[in-house]
mmCIF file of C-alpha atoms in Angstrom:
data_model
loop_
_atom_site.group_PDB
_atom_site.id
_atom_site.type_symbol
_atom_site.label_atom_id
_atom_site.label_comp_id
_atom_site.label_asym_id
_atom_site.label_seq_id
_atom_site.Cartn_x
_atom_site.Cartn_y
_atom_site.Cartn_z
ATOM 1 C CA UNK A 1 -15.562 -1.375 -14.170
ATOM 2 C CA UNK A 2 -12.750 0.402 -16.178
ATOM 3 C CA UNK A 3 -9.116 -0.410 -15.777
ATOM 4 C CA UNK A 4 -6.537 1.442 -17.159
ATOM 5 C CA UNK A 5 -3.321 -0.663 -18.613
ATOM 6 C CA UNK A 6 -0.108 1.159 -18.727
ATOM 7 C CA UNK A 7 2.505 -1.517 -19.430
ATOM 8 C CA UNK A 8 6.035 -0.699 -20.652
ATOM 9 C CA UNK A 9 7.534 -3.029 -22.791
ATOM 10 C CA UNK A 10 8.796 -6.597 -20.893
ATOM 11 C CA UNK A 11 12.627 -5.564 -22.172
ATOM 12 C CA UNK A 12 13.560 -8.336 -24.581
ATOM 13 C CA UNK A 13 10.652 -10.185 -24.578
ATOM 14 C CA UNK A 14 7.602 -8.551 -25.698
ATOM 15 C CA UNK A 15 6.450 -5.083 -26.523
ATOM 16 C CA UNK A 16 3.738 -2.644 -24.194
ATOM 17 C CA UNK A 17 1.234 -3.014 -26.751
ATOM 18 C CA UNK A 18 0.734 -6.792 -27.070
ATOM 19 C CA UNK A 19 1.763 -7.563 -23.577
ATOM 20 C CA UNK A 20 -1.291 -5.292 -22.498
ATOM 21 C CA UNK A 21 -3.417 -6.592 -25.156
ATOM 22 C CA UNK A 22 -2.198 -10.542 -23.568
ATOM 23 C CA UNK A 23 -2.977 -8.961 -19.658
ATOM 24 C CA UNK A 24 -6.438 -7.655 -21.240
ATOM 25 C CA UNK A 25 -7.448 -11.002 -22.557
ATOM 26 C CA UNK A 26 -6.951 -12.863 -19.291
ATOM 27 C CA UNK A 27 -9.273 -10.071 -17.336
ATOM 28 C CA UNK A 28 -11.854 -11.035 -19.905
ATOM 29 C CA UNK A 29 -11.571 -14.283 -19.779
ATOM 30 C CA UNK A 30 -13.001 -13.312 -15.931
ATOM 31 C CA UNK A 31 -14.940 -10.767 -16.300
ATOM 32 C CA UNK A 32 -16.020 -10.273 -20.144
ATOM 33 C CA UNK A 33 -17.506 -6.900 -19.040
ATOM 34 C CA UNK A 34 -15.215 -4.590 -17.667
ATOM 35 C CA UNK A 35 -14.144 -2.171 -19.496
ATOM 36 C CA UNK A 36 -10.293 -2.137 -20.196
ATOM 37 C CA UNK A 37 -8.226 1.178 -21.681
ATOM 38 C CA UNK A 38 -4.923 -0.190 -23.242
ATOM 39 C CA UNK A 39 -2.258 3.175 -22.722
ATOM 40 C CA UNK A 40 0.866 1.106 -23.907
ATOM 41 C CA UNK A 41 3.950 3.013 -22.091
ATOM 42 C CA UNK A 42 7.340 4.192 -22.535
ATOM 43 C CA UNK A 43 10.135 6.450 -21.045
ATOM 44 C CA UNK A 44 12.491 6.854 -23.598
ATOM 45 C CA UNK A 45 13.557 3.413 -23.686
ATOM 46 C CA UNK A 46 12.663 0.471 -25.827
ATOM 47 C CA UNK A 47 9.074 1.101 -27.318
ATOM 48 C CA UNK A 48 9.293 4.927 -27.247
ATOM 49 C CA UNK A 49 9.039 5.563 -30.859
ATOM 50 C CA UNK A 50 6.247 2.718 -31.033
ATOM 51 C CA UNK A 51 4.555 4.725 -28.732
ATOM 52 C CA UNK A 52 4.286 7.739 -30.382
ATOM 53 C CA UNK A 53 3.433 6.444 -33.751
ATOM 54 C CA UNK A 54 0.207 4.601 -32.040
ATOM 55 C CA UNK A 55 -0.278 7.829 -30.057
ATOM 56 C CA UNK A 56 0.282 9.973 -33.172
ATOM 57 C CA UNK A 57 -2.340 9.821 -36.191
ATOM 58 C CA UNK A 58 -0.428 10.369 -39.134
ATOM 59 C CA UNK A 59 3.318 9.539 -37.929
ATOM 60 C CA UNK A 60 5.182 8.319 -40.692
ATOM 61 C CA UNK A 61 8.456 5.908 -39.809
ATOM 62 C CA UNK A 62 11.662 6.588 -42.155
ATOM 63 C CA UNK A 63 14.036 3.778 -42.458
ATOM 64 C CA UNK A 64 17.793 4.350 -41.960
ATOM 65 C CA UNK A 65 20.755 2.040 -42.075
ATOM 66 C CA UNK A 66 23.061 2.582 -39.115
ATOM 67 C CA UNK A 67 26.216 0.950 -37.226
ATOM 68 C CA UNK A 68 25.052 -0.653 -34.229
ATOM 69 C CA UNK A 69 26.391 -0.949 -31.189
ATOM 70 C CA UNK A 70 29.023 -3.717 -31.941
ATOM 71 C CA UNK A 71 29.786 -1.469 -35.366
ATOM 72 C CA UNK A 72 28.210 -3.804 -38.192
ATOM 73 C CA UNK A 73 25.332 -2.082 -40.168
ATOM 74 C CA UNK A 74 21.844 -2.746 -38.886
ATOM 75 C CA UNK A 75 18.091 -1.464 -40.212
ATOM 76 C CA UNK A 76 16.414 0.832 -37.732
ATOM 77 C CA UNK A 77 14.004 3.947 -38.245
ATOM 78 C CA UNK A 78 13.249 7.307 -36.678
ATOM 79 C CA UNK A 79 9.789 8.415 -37.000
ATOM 80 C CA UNK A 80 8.538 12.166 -38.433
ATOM 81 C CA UNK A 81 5.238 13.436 -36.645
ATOM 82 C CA UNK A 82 2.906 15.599 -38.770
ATOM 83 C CA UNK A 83 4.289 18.767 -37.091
ATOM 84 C CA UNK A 84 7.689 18.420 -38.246
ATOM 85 C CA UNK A 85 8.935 16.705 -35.039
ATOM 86 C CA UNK A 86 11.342 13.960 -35.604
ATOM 87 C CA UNK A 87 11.235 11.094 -33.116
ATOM 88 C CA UNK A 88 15.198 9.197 -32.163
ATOM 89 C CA UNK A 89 15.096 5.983 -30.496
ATOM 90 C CA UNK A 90 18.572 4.952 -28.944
ATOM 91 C CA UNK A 91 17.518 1.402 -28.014
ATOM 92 C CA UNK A 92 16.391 0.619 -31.456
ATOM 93 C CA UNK A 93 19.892 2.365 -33.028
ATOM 94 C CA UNK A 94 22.457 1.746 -30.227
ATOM 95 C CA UNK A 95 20.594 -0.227 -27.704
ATOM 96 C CA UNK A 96 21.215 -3.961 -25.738
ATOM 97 C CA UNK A 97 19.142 -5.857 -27.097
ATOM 98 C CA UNK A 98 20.550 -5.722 -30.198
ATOM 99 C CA UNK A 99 24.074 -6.903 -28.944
ATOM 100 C CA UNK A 100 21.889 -10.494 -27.890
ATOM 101 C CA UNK A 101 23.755 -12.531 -24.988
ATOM 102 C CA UNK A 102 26.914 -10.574 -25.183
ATOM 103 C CA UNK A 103 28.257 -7.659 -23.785
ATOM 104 C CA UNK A 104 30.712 -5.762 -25.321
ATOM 105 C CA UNK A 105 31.257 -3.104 -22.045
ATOM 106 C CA UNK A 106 34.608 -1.135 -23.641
ATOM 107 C CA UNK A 107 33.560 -1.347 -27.856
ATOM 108 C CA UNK A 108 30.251 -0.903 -27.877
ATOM 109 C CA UNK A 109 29.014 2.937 -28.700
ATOM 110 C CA UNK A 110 26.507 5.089 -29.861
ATOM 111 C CA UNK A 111 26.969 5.763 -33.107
ATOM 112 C CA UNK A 112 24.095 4.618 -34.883
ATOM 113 C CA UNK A 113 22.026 6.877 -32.670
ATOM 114 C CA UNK A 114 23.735 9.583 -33.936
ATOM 115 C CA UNK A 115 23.393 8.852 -37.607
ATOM 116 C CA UNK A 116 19.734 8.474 -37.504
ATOM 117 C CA UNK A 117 19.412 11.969 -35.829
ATOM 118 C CA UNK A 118 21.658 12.996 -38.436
ATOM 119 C CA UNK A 119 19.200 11.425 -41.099
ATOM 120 C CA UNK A 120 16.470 13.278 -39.024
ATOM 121 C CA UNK A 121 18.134 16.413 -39.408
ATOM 122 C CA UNK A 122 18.655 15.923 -43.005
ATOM 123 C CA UNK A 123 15.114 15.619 -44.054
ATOM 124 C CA UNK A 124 14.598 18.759 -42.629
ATOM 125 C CA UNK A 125 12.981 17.966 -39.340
ATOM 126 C CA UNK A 126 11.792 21.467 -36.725
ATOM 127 C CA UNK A 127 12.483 19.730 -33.626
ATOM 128 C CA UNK A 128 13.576 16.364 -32.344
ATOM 129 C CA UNK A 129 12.185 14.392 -29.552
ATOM 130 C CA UNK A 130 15.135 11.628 -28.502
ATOM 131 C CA UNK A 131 14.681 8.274 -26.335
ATOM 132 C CA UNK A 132 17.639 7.286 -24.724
ATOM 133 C CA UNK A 133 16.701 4.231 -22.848
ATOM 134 C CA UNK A 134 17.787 0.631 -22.880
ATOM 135 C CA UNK A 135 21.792 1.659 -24.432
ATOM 136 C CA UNK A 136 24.340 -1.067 -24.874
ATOM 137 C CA UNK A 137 27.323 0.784 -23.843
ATOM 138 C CA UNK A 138 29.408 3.532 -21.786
ATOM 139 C CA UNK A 139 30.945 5.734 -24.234
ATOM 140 C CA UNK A 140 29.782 9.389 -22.994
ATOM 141 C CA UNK A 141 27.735 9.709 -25.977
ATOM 142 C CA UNK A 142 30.935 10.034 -28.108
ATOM 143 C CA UNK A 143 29.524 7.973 -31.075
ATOM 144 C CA UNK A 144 26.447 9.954 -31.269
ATOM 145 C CA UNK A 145 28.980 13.013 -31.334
ATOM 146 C CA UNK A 146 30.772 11.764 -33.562
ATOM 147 C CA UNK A 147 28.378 11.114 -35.985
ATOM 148 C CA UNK A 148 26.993 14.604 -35.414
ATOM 149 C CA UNK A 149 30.543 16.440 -36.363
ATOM 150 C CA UNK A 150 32.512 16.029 -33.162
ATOM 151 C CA UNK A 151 36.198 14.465 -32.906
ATOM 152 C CA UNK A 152 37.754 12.976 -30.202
ATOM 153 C CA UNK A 153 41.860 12.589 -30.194
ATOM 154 C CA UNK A 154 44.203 10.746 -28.136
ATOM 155 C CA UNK A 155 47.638 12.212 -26.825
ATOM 156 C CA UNK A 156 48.923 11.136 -30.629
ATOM 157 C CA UNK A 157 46.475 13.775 -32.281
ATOM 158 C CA UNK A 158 44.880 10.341 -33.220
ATOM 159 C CA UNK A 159 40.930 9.895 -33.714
ATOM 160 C CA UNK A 160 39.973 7.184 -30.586
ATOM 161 C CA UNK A 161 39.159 4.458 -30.441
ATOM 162 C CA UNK A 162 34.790 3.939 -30.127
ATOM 163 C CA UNK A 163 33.008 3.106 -27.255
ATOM 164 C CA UNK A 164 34.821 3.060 -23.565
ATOM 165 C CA UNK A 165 38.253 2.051 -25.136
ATOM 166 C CA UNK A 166 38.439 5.252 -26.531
ATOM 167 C CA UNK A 167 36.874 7.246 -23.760
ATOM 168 C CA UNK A 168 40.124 6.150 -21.772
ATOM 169 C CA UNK A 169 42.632 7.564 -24.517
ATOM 170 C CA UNK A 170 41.229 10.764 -24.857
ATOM 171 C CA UNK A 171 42.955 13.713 -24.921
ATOM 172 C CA UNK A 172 41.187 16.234 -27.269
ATOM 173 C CA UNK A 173 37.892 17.383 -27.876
ATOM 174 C CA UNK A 174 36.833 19.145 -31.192
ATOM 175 C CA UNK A 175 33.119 20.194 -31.556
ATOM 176 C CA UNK A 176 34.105 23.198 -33.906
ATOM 177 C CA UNK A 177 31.667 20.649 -36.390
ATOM 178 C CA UNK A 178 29.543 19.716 -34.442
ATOM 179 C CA UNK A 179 25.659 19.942 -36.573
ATOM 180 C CA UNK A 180 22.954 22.111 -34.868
ATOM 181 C CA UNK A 181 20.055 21.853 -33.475
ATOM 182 C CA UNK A 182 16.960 21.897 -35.141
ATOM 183 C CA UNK A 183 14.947 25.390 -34.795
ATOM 184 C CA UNK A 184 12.832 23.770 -32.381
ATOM 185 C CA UNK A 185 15.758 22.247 -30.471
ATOM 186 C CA UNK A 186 15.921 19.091 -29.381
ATOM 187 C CA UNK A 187 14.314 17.312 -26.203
ATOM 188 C CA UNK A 188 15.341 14.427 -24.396
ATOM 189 C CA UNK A 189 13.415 11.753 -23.031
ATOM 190 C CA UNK A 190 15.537 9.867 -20.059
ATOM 191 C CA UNK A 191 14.512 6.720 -17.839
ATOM 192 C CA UNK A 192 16.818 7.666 -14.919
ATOM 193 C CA UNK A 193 18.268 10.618 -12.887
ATOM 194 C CA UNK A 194 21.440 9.483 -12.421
ATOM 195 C CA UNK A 195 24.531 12.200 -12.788
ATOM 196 C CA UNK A 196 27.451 11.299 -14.840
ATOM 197 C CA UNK A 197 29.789 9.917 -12.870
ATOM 198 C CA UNK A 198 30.536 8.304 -9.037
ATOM 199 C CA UNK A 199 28.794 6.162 -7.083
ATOM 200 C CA UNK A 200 25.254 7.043 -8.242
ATOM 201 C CA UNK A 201 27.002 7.359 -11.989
ATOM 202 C CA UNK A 202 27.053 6.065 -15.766
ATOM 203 C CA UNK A 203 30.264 3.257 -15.210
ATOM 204 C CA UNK A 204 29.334 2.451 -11.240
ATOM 205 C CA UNK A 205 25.179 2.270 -11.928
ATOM 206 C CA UNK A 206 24.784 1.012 -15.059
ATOM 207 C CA UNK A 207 28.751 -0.692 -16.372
ATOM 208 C CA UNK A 208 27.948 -4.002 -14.490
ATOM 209 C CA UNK A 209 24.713 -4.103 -16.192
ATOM 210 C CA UNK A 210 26.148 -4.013 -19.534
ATOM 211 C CA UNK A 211 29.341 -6.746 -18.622
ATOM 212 C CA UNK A 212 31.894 -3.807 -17.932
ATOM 213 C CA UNK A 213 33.466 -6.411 -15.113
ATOM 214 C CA UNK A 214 33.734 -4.368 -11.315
ATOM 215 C CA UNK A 215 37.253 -3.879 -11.761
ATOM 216 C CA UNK A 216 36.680 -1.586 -14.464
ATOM 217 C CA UNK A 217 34.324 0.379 -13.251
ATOM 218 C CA UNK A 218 36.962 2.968 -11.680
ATOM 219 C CA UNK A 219 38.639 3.604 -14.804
ATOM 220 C CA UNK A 220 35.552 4.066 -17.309
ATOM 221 C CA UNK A 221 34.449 6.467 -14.125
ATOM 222 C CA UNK A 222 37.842 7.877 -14.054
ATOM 223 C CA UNK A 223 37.433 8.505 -18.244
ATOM 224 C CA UNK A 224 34.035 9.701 -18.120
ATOM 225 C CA UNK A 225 35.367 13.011 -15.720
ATOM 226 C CA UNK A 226 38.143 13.640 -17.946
ATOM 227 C CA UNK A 227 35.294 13.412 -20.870
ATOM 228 C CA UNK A 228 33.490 16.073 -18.915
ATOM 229 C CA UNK A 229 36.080 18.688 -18.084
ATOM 230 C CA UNK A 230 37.466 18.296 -21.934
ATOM 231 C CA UNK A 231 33.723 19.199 -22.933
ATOM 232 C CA UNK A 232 33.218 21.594 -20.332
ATOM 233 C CA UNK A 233 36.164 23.820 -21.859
ATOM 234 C CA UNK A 234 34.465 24.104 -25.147
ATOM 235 C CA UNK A 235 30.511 23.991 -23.737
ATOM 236 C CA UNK A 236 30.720 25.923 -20.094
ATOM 237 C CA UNK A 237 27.767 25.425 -17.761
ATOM 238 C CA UNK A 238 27.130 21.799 -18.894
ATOM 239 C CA UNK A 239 26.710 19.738 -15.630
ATOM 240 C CA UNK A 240 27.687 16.429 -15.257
ATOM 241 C CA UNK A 241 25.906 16.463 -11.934
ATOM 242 C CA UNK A 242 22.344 17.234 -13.351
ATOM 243 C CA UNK A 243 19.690 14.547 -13.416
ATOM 244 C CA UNK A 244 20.143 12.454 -16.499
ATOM 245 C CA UNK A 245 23.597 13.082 -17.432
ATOM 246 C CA UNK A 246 24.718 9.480 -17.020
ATOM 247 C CA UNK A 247 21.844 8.377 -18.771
ATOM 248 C CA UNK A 248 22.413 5.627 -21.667
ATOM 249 C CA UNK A 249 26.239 5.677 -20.157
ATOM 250 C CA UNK A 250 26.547 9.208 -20.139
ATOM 251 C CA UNK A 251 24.399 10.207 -23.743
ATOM 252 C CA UNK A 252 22.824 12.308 -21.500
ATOM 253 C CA UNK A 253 25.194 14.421 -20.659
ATOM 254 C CA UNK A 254 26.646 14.397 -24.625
ATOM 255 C CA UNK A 255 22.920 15.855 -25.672
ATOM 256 C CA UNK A 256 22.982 18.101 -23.071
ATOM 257 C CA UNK A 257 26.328 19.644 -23.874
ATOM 258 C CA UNK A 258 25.011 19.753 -27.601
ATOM 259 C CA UNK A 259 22.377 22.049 -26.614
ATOM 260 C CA UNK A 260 19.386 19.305 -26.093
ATOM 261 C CA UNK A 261 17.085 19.667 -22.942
ATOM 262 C CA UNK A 262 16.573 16.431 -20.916
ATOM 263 C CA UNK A 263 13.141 15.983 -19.284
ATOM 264 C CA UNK A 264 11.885 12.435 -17.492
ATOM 265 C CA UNK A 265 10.579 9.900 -20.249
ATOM 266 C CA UNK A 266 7.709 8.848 -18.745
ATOM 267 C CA UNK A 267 6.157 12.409 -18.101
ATOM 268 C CA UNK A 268 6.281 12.931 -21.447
ATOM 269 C CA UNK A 269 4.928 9.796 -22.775
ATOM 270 C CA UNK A 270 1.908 10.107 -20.175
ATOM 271 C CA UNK A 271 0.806 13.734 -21.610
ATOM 272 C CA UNK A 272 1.430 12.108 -25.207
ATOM 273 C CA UNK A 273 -1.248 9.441 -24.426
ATOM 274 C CA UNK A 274 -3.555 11.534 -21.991
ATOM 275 C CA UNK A 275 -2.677 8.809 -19.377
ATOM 276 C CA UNK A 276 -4.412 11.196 -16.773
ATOM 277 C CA UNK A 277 -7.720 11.532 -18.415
ATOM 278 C CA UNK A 278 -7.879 7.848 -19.026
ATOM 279 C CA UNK A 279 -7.589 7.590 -15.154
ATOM 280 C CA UNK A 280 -10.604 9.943 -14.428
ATOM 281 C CA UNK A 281 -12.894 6.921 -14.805
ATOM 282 C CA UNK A 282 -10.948 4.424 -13.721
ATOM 283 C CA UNK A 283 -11.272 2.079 -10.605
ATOM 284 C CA UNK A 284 -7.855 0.113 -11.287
ATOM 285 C CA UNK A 285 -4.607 1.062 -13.297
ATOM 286 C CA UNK A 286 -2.219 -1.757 -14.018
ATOM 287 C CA UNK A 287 1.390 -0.691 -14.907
ATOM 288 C CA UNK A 288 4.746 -2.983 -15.378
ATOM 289 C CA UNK A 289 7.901 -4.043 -16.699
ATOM 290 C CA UNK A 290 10.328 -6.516 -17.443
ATOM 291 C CA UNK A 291 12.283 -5.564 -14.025
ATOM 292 C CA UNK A 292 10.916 -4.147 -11.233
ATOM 293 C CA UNK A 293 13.868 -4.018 -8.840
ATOM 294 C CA UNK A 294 15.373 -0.890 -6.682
ATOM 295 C CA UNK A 295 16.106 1.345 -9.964
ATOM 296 C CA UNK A 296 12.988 1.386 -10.929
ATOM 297 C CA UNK A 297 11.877 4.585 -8.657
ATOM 298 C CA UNK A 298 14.398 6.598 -10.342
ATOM 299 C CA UNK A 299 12.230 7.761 -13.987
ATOM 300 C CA UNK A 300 10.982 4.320 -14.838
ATOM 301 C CA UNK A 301 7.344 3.697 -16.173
ATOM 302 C CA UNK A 302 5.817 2.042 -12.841
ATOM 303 C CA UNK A 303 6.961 3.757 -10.556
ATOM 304 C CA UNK A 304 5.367 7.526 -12.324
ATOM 305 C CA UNK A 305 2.235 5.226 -13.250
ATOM 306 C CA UNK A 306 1.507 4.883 -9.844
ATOM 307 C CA UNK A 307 2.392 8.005 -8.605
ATOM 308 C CA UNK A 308 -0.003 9.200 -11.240
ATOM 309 C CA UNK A 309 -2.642 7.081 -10.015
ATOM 310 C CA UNK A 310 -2.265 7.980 -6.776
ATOM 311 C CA UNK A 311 -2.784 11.169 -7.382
ATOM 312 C CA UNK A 312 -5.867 10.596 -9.043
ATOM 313 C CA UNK A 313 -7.028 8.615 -5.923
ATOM 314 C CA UNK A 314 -6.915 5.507 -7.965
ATOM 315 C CA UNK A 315 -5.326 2.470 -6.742
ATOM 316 C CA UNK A 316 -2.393 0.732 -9.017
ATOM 317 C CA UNK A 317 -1.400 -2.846 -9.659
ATOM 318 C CA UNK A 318 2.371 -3.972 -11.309
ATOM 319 C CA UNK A 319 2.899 -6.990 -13.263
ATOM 320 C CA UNK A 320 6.739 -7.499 -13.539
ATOM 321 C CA UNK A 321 8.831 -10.345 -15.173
ATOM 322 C CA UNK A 322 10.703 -10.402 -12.199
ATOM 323 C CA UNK A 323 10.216 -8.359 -8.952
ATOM 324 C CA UNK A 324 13.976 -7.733 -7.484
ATOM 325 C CA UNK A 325 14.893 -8.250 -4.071
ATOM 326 C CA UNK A 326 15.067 -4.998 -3.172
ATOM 327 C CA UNK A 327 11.880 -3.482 -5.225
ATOM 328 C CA UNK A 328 9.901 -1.366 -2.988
ATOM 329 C CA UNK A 329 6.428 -2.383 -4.068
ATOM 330 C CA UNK A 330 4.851 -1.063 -0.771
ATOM 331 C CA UNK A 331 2.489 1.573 -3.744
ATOM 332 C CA UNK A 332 0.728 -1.120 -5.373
ATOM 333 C CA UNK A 333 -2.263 -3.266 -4.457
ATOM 334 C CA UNK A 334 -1.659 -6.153 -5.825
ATOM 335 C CA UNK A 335 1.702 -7.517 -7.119
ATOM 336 C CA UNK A 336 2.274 -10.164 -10.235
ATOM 337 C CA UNK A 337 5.711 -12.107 -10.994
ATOM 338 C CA UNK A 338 5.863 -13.827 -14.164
ATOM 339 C CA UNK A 339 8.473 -15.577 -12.944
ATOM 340 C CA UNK A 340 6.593 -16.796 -10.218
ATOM 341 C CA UNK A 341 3.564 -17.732 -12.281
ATOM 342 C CA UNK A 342 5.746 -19.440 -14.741
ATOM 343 C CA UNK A 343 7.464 -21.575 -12.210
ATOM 344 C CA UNK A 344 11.096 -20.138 -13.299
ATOM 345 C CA UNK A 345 12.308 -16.859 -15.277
ATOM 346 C CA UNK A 346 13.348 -19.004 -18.555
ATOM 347 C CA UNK A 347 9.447 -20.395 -18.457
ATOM 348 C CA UNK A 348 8.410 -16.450 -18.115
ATOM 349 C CA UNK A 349 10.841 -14.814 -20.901
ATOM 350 C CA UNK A 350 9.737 -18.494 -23.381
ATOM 351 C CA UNK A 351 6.436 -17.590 -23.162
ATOM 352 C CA UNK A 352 5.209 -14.514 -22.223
ATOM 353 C CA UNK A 353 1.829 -13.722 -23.688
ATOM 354 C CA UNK A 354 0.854 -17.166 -21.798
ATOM 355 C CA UNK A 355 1.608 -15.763 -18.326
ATOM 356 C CA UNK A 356 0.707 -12.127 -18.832
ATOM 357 C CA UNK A 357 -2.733 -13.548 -19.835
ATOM 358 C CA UNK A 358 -2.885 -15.361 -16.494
ATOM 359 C CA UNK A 359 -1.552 -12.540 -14.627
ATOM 360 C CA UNK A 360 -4.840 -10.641 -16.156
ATOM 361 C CA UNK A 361 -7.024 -13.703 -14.668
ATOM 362 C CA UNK A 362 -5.722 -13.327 -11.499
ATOM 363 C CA UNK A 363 -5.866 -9.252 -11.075
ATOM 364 C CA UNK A 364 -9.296 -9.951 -12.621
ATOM 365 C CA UNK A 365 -10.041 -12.208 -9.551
ATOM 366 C CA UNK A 366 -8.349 -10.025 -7.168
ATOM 367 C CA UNK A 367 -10.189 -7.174 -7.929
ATOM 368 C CA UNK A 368 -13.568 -8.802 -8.090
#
C-alpha cells in the first residue's frame, strides 16, 4: 500500500513536515508495512520557503533583519535556489503569527516583506518567487512598496502613516523609485482568489480575521479603492478585480501593479515536489490544515490536493485542526478533527504531534 501525505502546515502550531512525519508514525504503528510518501505542502503561506529548500538540493537560506509587522526588528530569511531564483516568504517577514494573540488591524504592515525582497534583489538574484500567505495586516501592500522605493502622502504632502491608518490618509502616490524587477521578473504565489476590494475583498474577507472590528471594515474597503485608482494613474491596466489582488490584504494587488505575475500557490508548490507522480502509485493521499472551513476551496492546499487526486482516480483523506461549520468536505473519504480527537481545540493546538499520530492510527484503520 502507498499513501501519499500532503499536509500544509497546522498554522501556528506545527509545520507540514513534522506534522506528516507525526500522521506517518501513527499509520505505522497499524500497519508497519505500507509504504508512506511524505510531500510536505504549501501555497504561499506559512511553510512555503521550507518547502522549497527540502524540495530544492542545494538551496541556501540568507538571513535578513527586518521590521515586522508591529514595526520592531525581527530575524527572518529569504532563500536563493541554485538557479539564481530568490525565494520571499511574507508570513515569515510580515505575517500573523508573529504578532502572537494580538491584532493590530490599522498598524500592522508589510514592510519587512519588502526589505527582504529588497535584500534579495541586492545579492543579485534573476528572478524571485514570493509567498504571500498567512499576512498580519491590510495595508495594500504599501509597506512592501515602500520599502521597494514607493511613497505614499497624505493631503499635507506628508509621508502616511503604515499599515491601514495610513491607507485612509492617502492622497499621493509616488512610484517614480520604485526598484525593478529582477530580469526574470518576479512570480507570485497566492492562497486565495479574492479581488481587492467589496464583499468578496481584502477589508470585508480577511479584516475580521486579523481584529479589524466590523465597523471598520467599510472604511479600510473604502481606502483600499482610493489606493487603487491612485495606483492605477501611474500603473494603467492593473486590476483590482483579478484573482489574488486582495491577497495578504491587498499585497497582491501591490506586486501586481509592480510588475509581478500572481499564479495559485499550491499549483506551484505541487509541480515543485512532483506531487502528481507521487500519486501514480498511490492508493490513498492524505492532505490538511490547521482550518478547513468554507475558504478553504478558494487556492488553499486541500482543497487542490484533492482535486489533484481526483484526477488521478485516487481517493483523498483531510486531517484538519478544526473542520468549520460550513467546510464542504463532501471530496474526501474519510475526515479527521483534531479537535475532536483531542476532546477540545486548546487539547489539539497543546499537543499536536500526539493527535496527528492518532489521526494516522485511525486513517490506518479506516483504510484497512
Amino acid at each position: 500500500m502507498s499513501v501519499v501525505i500532503a499536509l500544509d502546515s497546522f498554522k501556528g502550531s506545527i509545520p507540514a513536515a513534522a506534522a506528516a512525519a507525526h500522521l506517518a508514525a501513527g499509520w505505522h504503528d497499524i500497519d508497519p508495512e505500507a509504504d508512506l510518501v511524505p510531500r510536505p505542502m504549501a501555497d504561499g503561506g506559512e511553510g512555503t520557503l521550507d518547502a522549497f529548500a527540502a524540495a530544492v538540493p542545494g538551496a541556501r537560506r540568507h538571513p535578513v533583519r527586518v521590521h515586522g509587522p508591529r514595526g520592531a526588528e525581527i530575524d527572518a530569511q529569504w532563500l536563493l535556489l541554485p538557479d539564481g531564483t530568490g525565494v520571499v516568504e511574507l508570513a515569515s517577514t510580515s505575517g500573523i503569527e508573529l504578532l502572537g494573540e494580538d491584532r493590530l488591524p490599522w498598524d500592522a504592515d508589510t514592510t519587512g516583506f519588502g526589505e527582504a525582497i529588497a535584500a534579495a534583489l541586492d545579492a543579485g538574484v534573476d528572478r524571485l518567487v514570493l509567498g504571500i500567505g498567512s499576512s498580519a495586516s491590510t495595508d495594500g501592500g504599501t509597506g512592501m512598496l515602500r520599502a521597494l522605493g514607493a511613497r505614499f502622502r497624505d493631503a499635507d504632502g506628508v509621508d502616511t502613516a503604515r499599515g491601514a491608518r495610513g491607507l485612509a490618509a492617502l492622497a499621493a502616490v509616488d512610484v517614480s523609485r520604485l526598484r525593478a524587477l529582477p530580469p526574470g521578473g518576479a512570480l507570485v504565489l497566492s492562497d486565495v482568489t479574492n479581488p481587492l476590494t467589496g464583499a468578496a475583498g481584502a477589508a470585508a474577507v480577511f479584516g475580521p480575521q486579523k481584529g479589524l472590528p466590523a465597523a471598520d471594515v467599510s472604511a479600510v474597503d473604502t481606502a483600499l479603492h482610493r489606493f487603487a485608482h491612485l495606483v492605477g494613474s501611474h500603473r494603467p491596466g492593473v486590476d483590482p478585480a483579478a484573482p489574488g489582488a486582495g491577497a495578504a490584504g491587498g499585497t497582491g494587488f501591490a506586486l501586481a501593479a509592480w510588475g509581478a505575475r500572481l499564479v495559485p500557490g499550491s499549483g506551484e508548490v505541487a509541480d515543485l515536489i512532483d506531487l502528481r507522480g507521487a500519486m501514480v502509485a498511490a492508493s490513498l493521499v492524505i492532505t490538511g490544515e490547521g482550518s478547513y472551513d468554507g475558504q478553504s476551496a478558494a487556492g488553499k492546499v486541500p482543497a487542490f490536493v484533492q482535486a489533484l487526486a481526483a484526477h488521478a482516480g485516487v481517493p483523498t483523506a483531510l486531517v484538519a485542526g478544526r473542520l468549520g461549520a460550513d467546510a464542504d468536505i463532501s471530496g474526501f473519504a474519510h475526515t479527521v478533527s483534531l479537535t475532536d480527537l483531542a476532546g477540545s481545540a486548546a487539547a489539539s493546538l497543546a499537543d499536536p504531534a500526539t493527535w496527528l499520530r492518532e489521526a494516522g492510527r485511525r486513517l490506518a484503520r479506516a483504510h484497512a
